[in-house]
């Protein structure tokens, strides 16, 4: 059962790297609040490296599961692992999945912070250009657009 041991090893690596990714995402949030661009760039590189390694291992895990009899069209890998009676592998899988969900939530939170910072920068840019005080509308993509006397709202 070398495939099971290899799967356990891959899942253990995932757990360690997802923990590191969560740390990087928390540091990223702190950098966003202090606008430390240099550190943010370094963290982004580290985050991309970790994500690449996690993606590569995901492919390996699926190949291992397929070699063990898993068929992707039959549902989630966790159900296959549980139905095969591999409770220790299932526990590792579930732990990695929970850490992945935590990382996803942290990344979503950071995305909202970035979005807020972009909107604030856009408003400041509008003030500098002298567009402040004008009415704004939402565009097709949900972005705010300033309305001036030149903006055509409708034509007959």
PDB file of C-alpha atoms in Angstrom:
ATOM      1  CA  UNK A   1       0.000   0.000   0.000  1.00  0.00           C
ATOM      2  CA  UNK A   2       2.686   2.486  -1.012  1.00  0.00           C
ATOM      3  CA  UNK A   3       0.009   4.689  -2.614  1.00  0.00           C
ATOM      4  CA  UNK A   4      -1.697   5.197   0.748  1.00  0.00           C
ATOM      5  CA  UNK A   5       1.581   6.169   2.417  1.00  0.00           C
ATOM      6  CA  UNK A   6       2.387   8.535  -0.432  1.00  0.00           C
ATOM      7  CA  UNK A   7      -1.100  10.075  -0.155  1.00  0.00           C
ATOM      8  CA  UNK A   8      -0.610  10.560   3.584  1.00  0.00           C
ATOM      9  CA  UNK A   9       2.740  12.212   2.939  1.00  0.00           C
ATOM     10  CA  UNK A  10       1.217  14.565   0.326  1.00  0.00           C
ATOM     11  CA  UNK A  11      -1.625  15.491   2.667  1.00  0.00           C
ATOM     12  CA  UNK A  12       0.820  16.164   5.508  1.00  0.00           C
ATOM     13  CA  UNK A  13       2.811  18.457   3.208  1.00  0.00           C
ATOM     14  CA  UNK A  14      -0.436  20.214   2.262  1.00  0.00           C
ATOM     15  CA  UNK A  15      -1.315  20.776   5.904  1.00  0.00           C
ATOM     16  CA  UNK A  16       2.105  22.303   6.633  1.00  0.00           C
ATOM     17  CA  UNK A  17       2.028  24.529   3.568  1.00  0.00           C
ATOM     18  CA  UNK A  18      -1.579  25.605   4.121  1.00  0.00           C
ATOM     19  CA  UNK A  19      -0.578  26.637   7.620  1.00  0.00           C
ATOM     20  CA  UNK A  20       2.286  28.654   6.103  1.00  0.00           C
ATOM     21  CA  UNK A  21      -0.103  30.131   3.549  1.00  0.00           C
ATOM     22  CA  UNK A  22      -2.477  31.221   6.334  1.00  0.00           C
ATOM     23  CA  UNK A  23       0.467  32.967   8.035  1.00  0.00           C
ATOM     24  CA  UNK A  24       1.409  34.693   4.772  1.00  0.00           C
ATOM     25  CA  UNK A  25      -2.193  35.831   4.259  1.00  0.00           C
ATOM     26  CA  UNK A  26      -2.321  37.271   7.777  1.00  0.00           C
ATOM     27  CA  UNK A  27       0.956  39.105   7.150  1.00  0.00           C
ATOM     28  CA  UNK A  28      -0.468  40.328   3.848  1.00  0.00           C
ATOM     29  CA  UNK A  29      -3.462  41.809   5.661  1.00  0.00           C
ATOM     30  CA  UNK A  30      -1.138  43.632   8.048  1.00  0.00           C
ATOM     31  CA  UNK A  31       0.875  44.976   5.092  1.00  0.00           C
ATOM     32  CA  UNK A  32      -2.306  46.184   3.417  1.00  0.00           C
ATOM     33  CA  UNK A  33      -3.207  48.172   6.514  1.00  0.00           C
ATOM     34  CA  UNK A  34       0.238  49.799   6.676  1.00  0.00           C
ATOM     35  CA  UNK A  35       0.742  50.123   2.892  1.00  0.00           C
ATOM     36  CA  UNK A  36       4.157  48.424   3.054  1.00  0.00           C
ATOM     37  CA  UNK A  37       4.493  47.776  -0.689  1.00  0.00           C
ATOM     38  CA  UNK A  38       7.953  46.163  -0.615  1.00  0.00           C
ATOM     39  CA  UNK A  39       6.950  43.603   1.984  1.00  0.00           C
ATOM     40  CA  UNK A  40       3.640  43.065   0.190  1.00  0.00           C
ATOM     41  CA  UNK A  41       5.469  42.237  -3.048  1.00  0.00           C
ATOM     42  CA  UNK A  42       7.656  39.710  -1.233  1.00  0.00           C
ATOM     43  CA  UNK A  43       4.613  38.142   0.416  1.00  0.00           C
ATOM     44  CA  UNK A  44       2.833  37.937  -2.935  1.00  0.00           C
ATOM     45  CA  UNK A  45       5.777  36.021  -4.375  1.00  0.00           C
ATOM     46  CA  UNK A  46       5.810  33.684  -1.390  1.00  0.00           C
ATOM     47  CA  UNK A  47       2.056  33.206  -1.652  1.00  0.00           C
ATOM     48  CA  UNK A  48       2.280  32.361  -5.362  1.00  0.00           C
ATOM     49  CA  UNK A  49       5.052  29.840  -4.699  1.00  0.00           C
ATOM     50  CA  UNK A  50       3.030  28.110  -1.987  1.00  0.00           C
ATOM     51  CA  UNK A  51      -0.090  28.047  -4.165  1.00  0.00           C
ATOM     52  CA  UNK A  52       1.866  26.547  -7.060  1.00  0.00           C
ATOM     53  CA  UNK A  53       3.221  23.772  -4.862  1.00  0.00           C
ATOM     54  CA  UNK A  54      -0.225  23.057  -3.427  1.00  0.00           C
ATOM     55  CA  UNK A  55      -1.702  22.879  -6.952  1.00  0.00           C
ATOM     56  CA  UNK A  56       1.032  20.502  -8.089  1.00  0.00           C
ATOM     57  CA  UNK A  57       0.371  18.211  -5.138  1.00  0.00           C
ATOM     58  CA  UNK A  58      -3.371  18.304  -5.830  1.00  0.00           C
ATOM     59  CA  UNK A  59      -2.690  16.793  -9.254  1.00  0.00           C
ATOM     60  CA  UNK A  60      -0.493  14.126  -7.690  1.00  0.00           C
ATOM     61  CA  UNK A  61      -3.154  13.293  -5.098  1.00  0.00           C
ATOM     62  CA  UNK A  62      -5.825  12.850  -7.762  1.00  0.00           C
ATOM     63  CA  UNK A  63      -3.506  10.601  -9.803  1.00  0.00           C
ATOM     64  CA  UNK A  64      -2.831   8.503  -6.704  1.00  0.00           C
ATOM     65  CA  UNK A  65      -6.529   8.261  -5.912  1.00  0.00           C
ATOM     66  CA  UNK A  66      -7.320   7.253  -9.501  1.00  0.00           C
ATOM     67  CA  UNK A  67      -4.643   4.546  -9.284  1.00  0.00           C
ATOM     68  CA  UNK A  68      -6.405   3.318  -6.122  1.00  0.00           C
ATOM     69  CA  UNK A  69      -9.751   3.078  -7.937  1.00  0.00           C
ATOM     70  CA  UNK A  70     -11.250   6.538  -7.497  1.00  0.00           C
ATOM     71  CA  UNK A  71     -13.378   7.755 -10.394  1.00  0.00           C
ATOM     72  CA  UNK A  72     -13.764  11.567 -10.439  1.00  0.00           C
ATOM     73  CA  UNK A  73     -17.235  11.367 -12.011  1.00  0.00           C
ATOM     74  CA  UNK A  74     -18.482   9.457  -8.936  1.00  0.00           C
ATOM     75  CA  UNK A  75     -18.161  12.411  -6.567  1.00  0.00           C
ATOM     76  CA  UNK A  76     -15.827  13.917  -4.022  1.00  0.00           C
ATOM     77  CA  UNK A  77     -12.512  12.212  -3.217  1.00  0.00           C
ATOM     78  CA  UNK A  78     -13.295  12.431   0.488  1.00  0.00           C
ATOM     79  CA  UNK A  79     -16.273  10.101   0.033  1.00  0.00           C
ATOM     80  CA  UNK A  80     -14.080   7.596  -1.803  1.00  0.00           C
ATOM     81  CA  UNK A  81     -11.463   7.736   0.956  1.00  0.00           C
ATOM     82  CA  UNK A  82     -14.092   7.266   3.651  1.00  0.00           C
ATOM     83  CA  UNK A  83     -15.835   4.428   1.806  1.00  0.00           C
ATOM     84  CA  UNK A  84     -12.459   2.691   1.351  1.00  0.00           C
ATOM     85  CA  UNK A  85     -12.110   2.616   5.149  1.00  0.00           C
ATOM     86  CA  UNK A  86      -9.036   4.812   5.223  1.00  0.00           C
ATOM     87  CA  UNK A  87      -9.995   6.767   8.332  1.00  0.00           C
ATOM     88  CA  UNK A  88      -6.471   8.083   8.996  1.00  0.00           C
ATOM     89  CA  UNK A  89      -6.211   9.362   5.405  1.00  0.00           C
ATOM     90  CA  UNK A  90      -9.725  10.816   5.707  1.00  0.00           C
ATOM     91  CA  UNK A  91      -8.736  12.709   8.873  1.00  0.00           C
ATOM     92  CA  UNK A  92      -5.718  14.197   7.074  1.00  0.00           C
ATOM     93  CA  UNK A  93      -7.899  15.042   4.056  1.00  0.00           C
ATOM     94  CA  UNK A  94     -10.470  16.776   6.256  1.00  0.00           C
ATOM     95  CA  UNK A  95      -7.768  18.696   8.149  1.00  0.00           C
ATOM     96  CA  UNK A  96      -6.222  19.891   4.873  1.00  0.00           C
ATOM     97  CA  UNK A  97      -9.671  20.837   3.561  1.00  0.00           C
ATOM     98  CA  UNK A  98     -10.446  22.901   6.681  1.00  0.00           C
ATOM     99  CA  UNK A  99      -7.109  24.709   6.397  1.00  0.00           C
ATOM    100  CA  UNK A 100      -7.808  25.363   2.716  1.00  0.00           C
ATOM    101  CA  UNK A 101     -11.192  26.885   3.600  1.00  0.00           C
ATOM    102  CA  UNK A 102      -9.510  29.085   6.213  1.00  0.00           C
ATOM    103  CA  UNK A 103      -6.961  30.270   3.627  1.00  0.00           C
ATOM    104  CA  UNK A 104      -9.755  30.953   1.157  1.00  0.00           C
ATOM    105  CA  UNK A 105     -11.583  33.076   3.738  1.00  0.00           C
ATOM    106  CA  UNK A 106      -8.420  35.000   4.634  1.00  0.00           C
ATOM    107  CA  UNK A 107      -7.720  35.622   0.950  1.00  0.00           C
ATOM    108  CA  UNK A 108     -11.309  36.807   0.388  1.00  0.00           C
ATOM    109  CA  UNK A 109     -10.970  39.219   3.300  1.00  0.00           C
ATOM    110  CA  UNK A 110      -7.715  40.568   1.848  1.00  0.00           C
ATOM    111  CA  UNK A 111      -9.440  40.918  -1.523  1.00  0.00           C
ATOM    112  CA  UNK A 112     -12.142  43.056   0.057  1.00  0.00           C
ATOM    113  CA  UNK A 113      -9.475  45.243   1.687  1.00  0.00           C
ATOM    114  CA  UNK A 114      -7.741  45.681  -1.686  1.00  0.00           C
ATOM    115  CA  UNK A 115     -11.070  46.527  -3.318  1.00  0.00           C
ATOM    116  CA  UNK A 116     -11.791  49.128  -0.634  1.00  0.00           C
ATOM    117  CA  UNK A 117      -8.318  50.640  -1.087  1.00  0.00           C
ATOM    118  CA  UNK A 118      -8.838  50.810  -4.854  1.00  0.00           C
ATOM    119  CA  UNK A 119     -12.174  52.601  -4.416  1.00  0.00           C
ATOM    120  CA  UNK A 120     -10.585  55.046  -1.992  1.00  0.00           C
ATOM    121  CA  UNK A 121      -7.745  55.718  -4.424  1.00  0.00           C
ATOM    122  CA  UNK A 122     -10.270  56.226  -7.212  1.00  0.00           C
ATOM    123  CA  UNK A 123     -12.173  58.773  -5.113  1.00  0.00           C
ATOM    124  CA  UNK A 124      -8.947  60.619  -4.288  1.00  0.00           C
ATOM    125  CA  UNK A 125      -8.011  60.653  -7.962  1.00  0.00           C
ATOM    126  CA  UNK A 126     -11.440  62.087  -8.782  1.00  0.00           C
ATOM    127  CA  UNK A 127     -10.884  64.843  -6.224  1.00  0.00           C
ATOM    128  CA  UNK A 128      -7.504  65.700  -7.746  1.00  0.00           C
ATOM    129  CA  UNK A 129      -8.997  65.799 -11.237  1.00  0.00           C
ATOM    130  CA  UNK A 130     -11.803  68.027 -10.016  1.00  0.00           C
ATOM    131  CA  UNK A 131     -14.558  65.488 -10.546  1.00  0.00           C
ATOM    132  CA  UNK A 132     -15.541  65.456  -6.869  1.00  0.00           C
ATOM    133  CA  UNK A 133     -19.028  66.683  -6.135  1.00  0.00           C
ATOM    134  CA  UNK A 134     -20.412  65.345  -9.388  1.00  0.00           C
ATOM    135  CA  UNK A 135     -23.060  62.665  -9.451  1.00  0.00           C
ATOM    136  CA  UNK A 136     -21.890  59.095  -9.937  1.00  0.00           C
ATOM    137  CA  UNK A 137     -23.515  56.130 -11.592  1.00  0.00           C
ATOM    138  CA  UNK A 138     -22.630  52.460 -11.568  1.00  0.00           C
ATOM    139  CA  UNK A 139     -21.256  50.975 -14.753  1.00  0.00           C
ATOM    140  CA  UNK A 140     -21.958  47.557 -16.238  1.00  0.00           C
ATOM    141  CA  UNK A 141     -19.174  45.981 -14.134  1.00  0.00           C
ATOM    142  CA  UNK A 142     -20.349  47.581 -10.876  1.00  0.00           C
ATOM    143  CA  UNK A 143     -17.722  50.322 -10.880  1.00  0.00           C
ATOM    144  CA  UNK A 144     -18.598  53.904 -10.117  1.00  0.00           C
ATOM    145  CA  UNK A 145     -18.445  56.396 -12.964  1.00  0.00           C
ATOM    146  CA  UNK A 146     -18.642  60.152 -12.596  1.00  0.00           C
ATOM    147  CA  UNK A 147     -21.417  61.841 -14.519  1.00  0.00           C
ATOM    148  CA  UNK A 148     -20.586  65.159 -16.084  1.00  0.00           C
ATOM    149  CA  UNK A 149     -22.519  67.434 -18.432  1.00  0.00           C
ATOM    150  CA  UNK A 150     -20.856  65.568 -21.318  1.00  0.00           C
ATOM    151  CA  UNK A 151     -22.047  62.104 -20.271  1.00  0.00           C
ATOM    152  CA  UNK A 152     -24.898  60.870 -22.445  1.00  0.00           C
ATOM    153  CA  UNK A 153     -27.427  58.964 -20.360  1.00  0.00           C
ATOM    154  CA  UNK A 154     -29.941  58.304 -23.140  1.00  0.00           C
ATOM    155  CA  UNK A 155     -30.711  59.348 -26.664  1.00  0.00           C
ATOM    156  CA  UNK A 156     -33.907  59.437 -28.670  1.00  0.00           C
TER     157      UNK A 156
END
